[in-house]
């Protein structure tokens, strides 16, 4: 999940043992929970922020079958409600340690709870990658943002930059174009990576402008961000660009720090799974944005969760 999204924490009578512990309550985790219950086993979802995970940060979802347009928040809420209605138990807290060495897996939480299970589904998702340039850390929350739906309203009628050329960057630029006076998409190449449908929308939005072949070298400001130092990658020219805010959408980093040295990860930190979404450790499955795969979407996350839970039931409980 991207940020601390607020809280939907509630009292939970967590037990010591579950058939399946699902770490993360986004679409992958929720789908795993629903399929686990359908398979006749008892799952617990451990979520550190809000049901639905990253979907909460999306303004509108328009590519999930059955919903031609729904706000991210509403879809996230519906997913949580659906799982709870089916009898999936939720606990709101953060996992701080896992032990997958024995058949019984042990999960430790920041609130002191320790829970055990025969199977685990890791559905921890991914967080935004940083630019790692001077000024980024210093001005985070003071003009540097990683979430347009959270912070866009601070930039009403102002001039903002969006860094990146993928689906997230272009979608968020479209969102910001309704609030800010001007939105500059600054991309390191001369072509966007985003799907054509979003590209077309952006090219046809009057207050979205493009700065191609350029990278941010530094973010400058006083109390708040007021300038970017840009480098043109074609001619090496360095220039200053005045802005009121900068939104960074340069890809994702999988949330797998807890699992390093415990399960097999690829070179980028994504979890390697087989076609049943099982990791190299027996009984430990993974699903959603956190796994090595081609297409990171709500629908593929939900599908991963369903596959993981179904095969866990088939392999470990029948
Ligand atoms: P992404 O697709 O990996 O795109 C990252 C963008 O940032 C790329 O344009 C990349 O440039 C650029 N970039 C990477 N590192 C950079 C750096 N250090 N400096 C400047 N630019 C940099 O990531 P994403 O947009 O966050 O999307 C993540 C996944 O979620 C994708 O699979 C995406 O399709 C999916 N997603 C789907 C939807 C949807 O279907 N509605 C919405 C959002 C996200 P290059 O192009 O040159 O590599």
Coordinates of C-alpha atoms and ligand atoms in Angstrom, one line a residue:
X1 CA 0.0 0.0 0.0
X2 CA 1.2 3.5 -0.7
X3 CA 0.7 5.5 2.5
X4 CA -0.8 5.5 5.8
X5 CA -4.3 5.9 4.4
X6 CA -6.0 6.9 7.7
X7 CA -7.5 4.2 9.7
X8 CA -10.4 1.8 9.8
X9 CA -8.9 0.0 12.8
X10 CA -11.5 -1.6 15.0
X11 CA -11.4 -4.0 18.0
X12 CA -10.7 -7.5 16.9
X13 CA -10.8 -10.7 18.9
X14 CA -7.9 -12.2 17.1
X15 CA -7.4 -15.9 17.7
X16 CA -4.1 -17.7 18.0
X17 CA -4.6 -20.0 15.0
X18 CA -6.2 -19.7 11.5
X19 CA -6.2 -21.9 8.5
X20 CA -4.9 -19.1 6.4
X21 CA -3.3 -15.7 7.2
X22 CA -3.5 -13.2 4.4
X23 CA -1.2 -10.2 4.7
X24 CA -2.8 -7.2 3.0
X25 CA -6.4 -6.3 2.4
X26 CA -6.2 -5.0 -1.1
X27 CA -8.0 -6.7 -4.0
X28 CA -5.6 -9.7 -3.9
X29 CA -6.0 -10.2 -0.2
X30 CA -9.8 -9.7 -0.2
X31 CA -10.3 -12.1 -3.1
X32 CA -8.1 -14.7 -1.3
X33 CA -10.2 -14.3 1.8
X34 CA -13.5 -14.8 -0.1
X35 CA -12.2 -17.9 -2.0
X36 CA -10.7 -19.3 1.3
X37 CA -14.1 -19.1 3.0
X38 CA -15.8 -20.6 -0.1
X39 CA -13.3 -23.4 0.1
X40 CA -14.4 -24.1 3.7
X41 CA -11.4 -22.8 5.6
X42 CA -10.9 -20.0 8.1
X43 CA -8.8 -17.0 6.9
X44 CA -7.7 -13.9 8.7
X45 CA -6.8 -10.8 6.7
X46 CA -4.2 -8.5 8.4
X47 CA -4.4 -5.0 7.0
X48 CA -2.4 -2.0 8.2
X49 CA -4.5 0.8 6.8
X50 CA -7.7 0.6 4.8
X51 CA -9.7 -2.2 3.1
X52 CA -9.0 -2.1 -0.6
X53 CA -5.4 -0.9 -0.4
X54 CA -4.1 1.3 -3.2
X55 CA -7.5 1.5 -4.8
X56 CA -8.3 4.1 -2.2
X57 CA -5.8 6.4 -3.9
X58 CA -7.5 6.2 -7.3
X59 CA -10.1 8.7 -8.2
X60 CA -12.1 6.5 -10.6
X61 CA -11.9 2.9 -11.6
X62 CA -13.3 2.3 -15.1
X63 CA -11.8 -1.0 -16.1
X64 CA -13.2 -3.4 -13.5
X65 CA -16.0 -5.5 -15.0
X66 CA -19.4 -4.7 -13.6
X67 CA -18.4 -1.1 -12.8
X68 CA -18.2 1.2 -15.8
X69 CA -17.2 4.0 -13.4
X70 CA -16.8 3.8 -9.7
X71 CA -14.7 5.9 -7.3
X72 CA -11.7 4.0 -5.9
X73 CA -12.9 4.6 -2.4
X74 CA -16.3 3.1 -3.1
X75 CA -14.9 0.0 -4.8
X76 CA -12.4 -0.5 -1.9
X77 CA -15.2 -0.2 0.6
X78 CA -17.4 -2.7 -1.4
X79 CA -14.6 -5.2 -1.5
X80 CA -14.1 -5.0 2.3
X81 CA -17.8 -5.3 2.9
X82 CA -18.1 -8.3 0.5
X83 CA -15.4 -10.2 2.3
X84 CA -16.8 -9.4 5.8
X85 CA -20.3 -10.5 4.6
X86 CA -18.8 -13.8 3.6
X87 CA -17.3 -14.2 7.1
X88 CA -13.7 -13.3 6.4
X89 CA -12.1 -12.0 9.6
X90 CA -10.1 -8.8 9.5
X91 CA -7.5 -7.5 11.9
X92 CA -6.0 -4.0 11.6
X93 CA -2.4 -4.0 12.5
X94 CA 1.1 -4.2 11.0
X95 CA 3.1 -7.4 10.5
X96 CA 6.6 -6.9 11.9
X97 CA 8.0 -10.4 11.5
X98 CA 7.3 -13.7 9.9
X99 CA 8.7 -17.2 10.5
X100 CA 8.1 -19.6 7.6
X101 CA 10.6 -22.2 8.8
X102 CA 8.2 -24.8 10.1
X103 CA 5.0 -26.2 8.8
X104 CA 3.1 -23.9 11.1
X105 CA 3.8 -20.4 10.0
X106 CA 4.2 -17.7 12.6
X107 CA 3.3 -14.0 12.1
X108 CA 4.1 -11.3 14.7
X109 CA 2.2 -8.0 14.8
X110 CA 3.2 -4.6 16.0
X111 CA 0.4 -4.7 18.6
X112 CA 2.0 -7.7 20.3
X113 CA -0.3 -10.3 18.8
X114 CA 1.3 -13.5 17.4
X115 CA -0.8 -15.6 15.0
X116 CA -0.2 -18.9 13.5
X117 CA -1.5 -20.6 10.3
X118 CA -1.0 -23.6 8.1
X119 CA -1.0 -21.3 5.0
X120 CA -0.1 -17.7 4.3
X121 CA -1.0 -15.5 1.3
X122 CA 1.3 -12.4 1.0
X123 CA -0.7 -9.6 -0.7
X124 CA 1.3 -6.6 0.5
X125 CA 1.3 -4.7 -2.8
X126 CA 3.8 -2.1 -3.9
X127 CA 4.7 1.5 -2.9
X128 CA 5.7 4.4 -5.2
X129 CA 9.3 4.6 -6.3
X130 CA 11.1 7.8 -5.4
X131 CA 13.2 9.9 -7.7
X132 CA 16.1 10.0 -5.2
X133 CA 17.1 13.5 -6.1
X134 CA 18.2 16.4 -3.8
X135 CA 15.2 18.2 -2.3
X136 CA 12.7 15.3 -2.7
X137 CA 12.9 14.2 0.9
X138 CA 13.2 17.7 2.2
X139 CA 10.1 18.9 0.4
X140 CA 7.9 15.8 0.9
X141 CA 4.5 17.1 2.0
X142 CA 5.6 20.6 1.2
X143 CA 5.1 20.5 -2.6
X144 CA 6.3 17.0 -3.3
X145 CA 3.6 14.4 -3.4
X146 CA 3.0 10.8 -4.5
X147 CA -0.8 11.0 -4.5
X148 CA -2.9 13.4 -6.6
X149 CA -6.2 12.4 -5.0
X150 CA -4.8 13.0 -1.6
X151 CA -3.0 16.3 -2.2
X152 CA -4.3 17.7 -5.5
X153 CA -6.7 20.1 -3.8
X154 CA -3.7 22.1 -2.3
X155 CA -2.9 23.2 -5.8
X156 CA -6.1 24.8 -7.0
X157 CA -5.3 27.2 -9.9
X158 CA -1.6 26.6 -9.5
X159 CA 1.1 25.2 -11.8
X160 CA 2.2 21.6 -11.1
X161 CA 4.5 19.1 -12.6
X162 CA 3.9 15.3 -12.9
X163 CA 7.0 13.2 -13.3
X164 CA 6.6 9.9 -15.3
X165 CA 5.0 8.6 -18.4
X166 CA 3.1 5.4 -17.2
X167 CA -0.6 4.9 -16.6
X168 CA -0.4 6.3 -13.1
X169 CA 1.4 9.5 -14.2
X170 CA -1.1 10.2 -17.0
X171 CA -4.2 9.3 -15.0
X172 CA -3.1 11.5 -12.1
X173 CA -2.2 14.3 -14.5
X174 CA -5.8 14.1 -15.9
X175 CA -7.1 14.3 -12.3
X176 CA -4.9 17.3 -11.5
X177 CA -5.9 19.1 -14.7
X178 CA -9.4 19.6 -13.2
X179 CA -7.9 21.4 -10.2
X180 CA -4.6 23.0 -11.2
X181 CA -4.2 25.8 -13.7
X182 CA -1.5 24.0 -15.7
X183 CA -0.1 20.5 -15.5
X184 CA 3.3 19.7 -17.0
X185 CA 4.0 16.0 -17.6
X186 CA 7.8 15.7 -17.5
X187 CA 8.9 12.4 -19.1
X188 CA 12.4 11.0 -19.6
X189 CA 11.6 9.8 -23.2
X190 CA 9.7 11.3 -26.1
X191 CA 6.8 8.7 -25.9
X192 CA 4.5 7.9 -23.1
X193 CA 4.3 4.3 -21.7
X194 CA 0.7 4.8 -20.6
X195 CA -2.2 3.0 -22.5
X196 CA -3.5 4.8 -25.6
X197 CA -6.8 5.6 -24.0
X198 CA -5.1 7.7 -21.3
X199 CA -2.6 9.2 -23.8
X200 CA -5.4 10.4 -26.1
X201 CA -7.3 12.0 -23.1
X202 CA -4.1 13.8 -22.0
X203 CA -3.2 15.0 -25.5
X204 CA -6.7 16.4 -25.8
X205 CA -6.7 18.2 -22.5
X206 CA -5.8 21.9 -23.0
X207 CA -4.1 22.6 -19.7
X208 CA -1.9 19.4 -19.8
X209 CA 1.5 20.2 -21.4
X210 CA 4.5 18.0 -22.0
X211 CA 8.2 18.3 -21.4
X212 CA 9.9 15.4 -23.3
X213 CA 13.3 13.8 -22.9
X214 CA 13.8 15.5 -19.5
X215 CA 14.7 14.3 -16.0
X216 CA 14.5 16.1 -12.7
X217 CA 18.0 16.7 -11.2
X218 CA 16.9 18.7 -8.2
X219 CA 13.8 20.0 -6.4
X220 CA 14.2 23.4 -5.0
X221 CA 12.2 25.7 -2.8
X222 CA 11.9 27.9 0.2
X223 CA 9.2 26.9 2.6
X224 CA 7.6 25.0 -0.2
X225 CA 8.7 23.7 -3.6
X226 CA 9.1 26.5 -6.2
X227 CA 11.5 25.2 -8.8
X228 CA 12.7 22.1 -10.6
X229 CA 16.1 21.7 -12.1
X230 CA 15.7 19.8 -15.3
X231 CA 18.2 18.1 -17.6
X232 CA 17.4 17.5 -21.2
X233 CA 18.7 14.0 -22.0
X234 CA 19.2 14.7 -25.7
X235 CA 21.5 17.8 -25.5
X236 CA 22.5 17.8 -21.8
X237 CA 21.1 21.3 -21.3
X238 CA 20.2 22.1 -17.7
X239 CA 17.3 24.6 -17.0
X240 CA 15.2 25.8 -14.1
X241 CA 11.4 25.3 -14.3
X242 CA 9.2 27.2 -11.8
X243 CA 6.3 25.1 -10.3
X244 CA 4.1 25.2 -7.2
X245 CA 4.1 21.4 -6.7
X246 CA 5.5 18.2 -8.1
X247 CA 3.8 14.8 -8.3
X248 CA 6.1 11.8 -8.7
X249 CA 4.7 8.7 -10.4
X250 CA 7.8 6.8 -11.6
X251 CA 6.7 3.2 -10.9
X252 CA 6.4 1.0 -8.0
X253 CA 8.5 -0.9 -5.5
X254 CA 7.2 -4.2 -4.1
X255 CA 6.6 -4.3 -0.3
X256 CA 8.8 -7.3 0.4
X257 CA 11.4 -6.1 3.0
X258 CA 9.9 -8.5 5.6
X259 CA 10.3 -11.5 3.3
X260 CA 13.9 -11.0 2.2
X261 CA 16.0 -14.1 2.9
X262 CA 12.7 -16.0 3.7
X263 CA 11.3 -16.6 0.2
X264 CA 12.6 -16.2 -3.3
X265 CA 12.5 -12.7 -4.8
X266 CA 13.6 -11.5 -8.2
X267 CA 16.3 -8.9 -8.8
X268 CA 13.7 -6.1 -8.3
X269 CA 12.3 -7.5 -5.1
X270 CA 9.1 -9.0 -6.5
X271 CA 8.1 -12.4 -5.2
X272 CA 8.6 -15.3 -7.5
X273 CA 5.6 -17.7 -7.6
X274 CA 4.5 -20.7 -9.6
X275 CA 1.2 -21.0 -11.5
X276 CA -0.6 -21.7 -8.3
X277 CA 0.8 -18.5 -6.9
X278 CA 2.9 -20.6 -4.4
X279 CA 6.3 -19.3 -3.4
X280 CA 9.4 -21.5 -3.1
X281 CA 8.3 -22.1 0.6
X282 CA 5.5 -24.8 0.9
X283 CA 2.3 -23.3 2.2
X284 CA 3.3 -19.7 1.5
X285 CA 1.5 -18.1 -1.4
X286 CA 1.7 -14.5 -2.8
X287 CA -0.8 -12.5 -4.9
X288 CA -1.3 -9.1 -6.5
X289 CA 1.2 -6.3 -7.2
X290 CA 3.8 -7.9 -5.0
X291 CA 4.5 -10.8 -7.3
X292 CA 6.7 -10.9 -10.4
X293 CA 4.3 -10.5 -13.4
X294 CA 3.5 -8.5 -16.5
X295 CA 0.1 -6.8 -15.8
X296 CA -0.6 -5.0 -12.5
X297 CA -4.3 -4.3 -12.4
X298 CA -7.1 -4.6 -9.9
X299 CA -8.5 -7.5 -11.9
X300 CA -5.2 -9.4 -12.0
X301 CA -4.6 -8.8 -8.3
X302 CA -8.1 -10.2 -7.5
X303 CA -7.4 -13.2 -9.9
X304 CA -4.1 -13.9 -8.2
X305 CA -5.8 -13.9 -4.8
X306 CA -8.5 -16.3 -6.0
X307 CA -5.9 -18.7 -7.5
X308 CA -3.7 -18.6 -4.4
X309 CA -6.5 -19.4 -2.0
X310 CA -8.1 -22.0 -4.2
X311 CA -4.9 -24.0 -4.6
X312 CA -4.0 -23.5 -1.0
X313 CA -7.3 -25.1 -0.1
X314 CA -6.8 -27.9 -2.6
X315 CA -3.2 -28.7 -1.7
X316 CA -3.3 -28.2 2.1
X317 CA -6.9 -28.8 3.4
X318 CA -8.4 -31.6 1.2
Ligands
LIG1 P1 5.2 2.1 -14.8 O1 4.2 1.7 -15.7 O2 6.3 1.3 -14.4 O3 5.7 3.5 -15.3 C1 6.7 4.3 -14.7 C2 7.0 5.5 -15.5 O4 8.0 6.3 -14.8 C3 7.6 5.2 -16.9 O5 7.1 6.1 -17.8 C4 9.1 5.4 -16.6 O6 9.8 5.8 -17.8 C5 9.2 6.5 -15.6 N1 10.3 6.4 -14.7 C6 10.8 5.3 -14.0 N2 11.9 5.7 -13.3 C7 12.1 7.0 -13.5 C8 13.0 7.9 -13.1 N3 14.0 7.6 -12.2 N4 12.9 9.2 -13.5 C9 12.0 9.6 -14.4 N5 11.1 8.7 -14.9 C10 11.1 7.4 -14.5 O7 4.5 2.5 -13.3 P2 3.1 3.1 -13.0 O8 2.6 4.1 -13.9 O9 3.2 3.4 -11.5 O10 2.2 1.8 -13.1 C11 2.5 0.6 -12.3 C12 1.6 -0.6 -12.8 O11 0.2 -0.3 -12.5 C13 1.7 -0.7 -14.3 O12 1.6 -2.1 -14.6 C14 0.5 0.0 -14.8 O13 0.0 -0.4 -16.1 C15 -0.5 -0.3 -13.7 N6 -1.6 0.7 -13.6 C16 -2.7 0.6 -14.4 C17 -3.7 1.5 -14.4 C18 -4.9 1.3 -15.3 O14 -5.0 0.4 -16.0 N7 -5.9 2.2 -15.2 C19 -3.6 2.7 -13.6 C20 -2.4 2.8 -12.9 C21 -1.4 1.9 -12.9 P3 10.0 4.8 -19.1 O15 8.6 4.8 -19.8 O16 11.1 5.5 -19.8 O17 10.4 3.5 -18.5

